[in-house]
Tab-separated table of C-alpha atoms in Angstrom:
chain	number	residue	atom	x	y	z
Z	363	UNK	CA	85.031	94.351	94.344
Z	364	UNK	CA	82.573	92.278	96.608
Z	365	UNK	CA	84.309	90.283	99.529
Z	366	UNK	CA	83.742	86.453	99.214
Z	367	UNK	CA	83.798	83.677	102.197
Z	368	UNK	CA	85.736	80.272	100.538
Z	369	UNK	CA	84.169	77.408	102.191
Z	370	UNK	CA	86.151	73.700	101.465
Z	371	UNK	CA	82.741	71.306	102.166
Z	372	UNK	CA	82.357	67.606	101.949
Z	373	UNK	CA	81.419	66.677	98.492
Z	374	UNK	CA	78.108	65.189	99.126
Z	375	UNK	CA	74.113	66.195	98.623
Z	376	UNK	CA	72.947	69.022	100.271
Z	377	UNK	CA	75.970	70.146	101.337
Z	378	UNK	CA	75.343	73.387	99.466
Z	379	UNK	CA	72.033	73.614	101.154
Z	380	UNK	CA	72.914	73.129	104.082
Z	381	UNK	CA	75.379	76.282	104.223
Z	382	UNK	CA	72.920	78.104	102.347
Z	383	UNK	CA	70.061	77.512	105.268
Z	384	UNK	CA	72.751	78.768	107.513
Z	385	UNK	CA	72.667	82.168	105.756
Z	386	UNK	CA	69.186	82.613	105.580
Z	387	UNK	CA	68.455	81.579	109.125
Z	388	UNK	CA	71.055	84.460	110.376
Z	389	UNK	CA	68.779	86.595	107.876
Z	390	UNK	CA	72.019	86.981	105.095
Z	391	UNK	CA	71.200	87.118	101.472
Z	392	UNK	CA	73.448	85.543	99.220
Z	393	UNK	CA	74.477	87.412	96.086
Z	394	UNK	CA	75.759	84.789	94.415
Z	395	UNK	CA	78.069	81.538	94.405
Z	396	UNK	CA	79.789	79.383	93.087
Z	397	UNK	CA	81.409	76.233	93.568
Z	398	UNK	CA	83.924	73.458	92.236
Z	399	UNK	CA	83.635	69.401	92.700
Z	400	UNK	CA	84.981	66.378	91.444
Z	401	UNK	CA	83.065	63.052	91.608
Z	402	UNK	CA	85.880	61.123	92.417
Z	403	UNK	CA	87.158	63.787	95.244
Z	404	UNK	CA	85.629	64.300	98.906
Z	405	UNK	CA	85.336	67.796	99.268
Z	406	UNK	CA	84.678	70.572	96.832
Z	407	UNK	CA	85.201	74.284	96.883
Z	408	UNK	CA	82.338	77.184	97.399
Z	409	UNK	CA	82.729	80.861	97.193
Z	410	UNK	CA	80.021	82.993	98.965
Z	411	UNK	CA	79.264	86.661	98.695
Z	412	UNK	CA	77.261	87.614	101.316
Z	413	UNK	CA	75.576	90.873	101.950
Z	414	UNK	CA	76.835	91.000	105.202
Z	415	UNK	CA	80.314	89.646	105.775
Z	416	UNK	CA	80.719	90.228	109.224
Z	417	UNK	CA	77.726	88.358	109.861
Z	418	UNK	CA	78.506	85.448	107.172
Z	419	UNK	CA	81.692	85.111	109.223
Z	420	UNK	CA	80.655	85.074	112.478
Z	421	UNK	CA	78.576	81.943	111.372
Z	422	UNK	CA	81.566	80.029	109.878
Z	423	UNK	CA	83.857	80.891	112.987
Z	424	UNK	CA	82.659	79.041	115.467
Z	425	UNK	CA	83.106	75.530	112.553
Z	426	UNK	CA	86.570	75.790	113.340
């Protein structure tokens, strides 16, 4: 089994890409995702598997 990150984001465009730019500038390749939205909700749910974990979660820590 691959760990996964669960991101909640704002259900808007580019959203997506803009967590996805955050990957590749830290150099982390994505293996896949995917994601859940509703038009009529404001935020939607994205899981991540990252090569690296560690360093996919160390990116998402400091959001908090």
């Amino acid at each position: 089994m691959m760990p996964v990150i669960a991101l909640e984001l704002d259900n808007r465009p580019g959203t997506l890409a803009e967590m996805a730019r955050k990957f590749g500038e830290e150099g982390i390749n994505i293996r896949y995702v995917y994601g859940s939205a509703m038009p009529s909700q404001d935020k939607s749910l994205f899981v991540f598997s990252p090569e690296d974990i560690d360093a996919a979660a160390r990116i998402f820590k400091d959001r908090r």
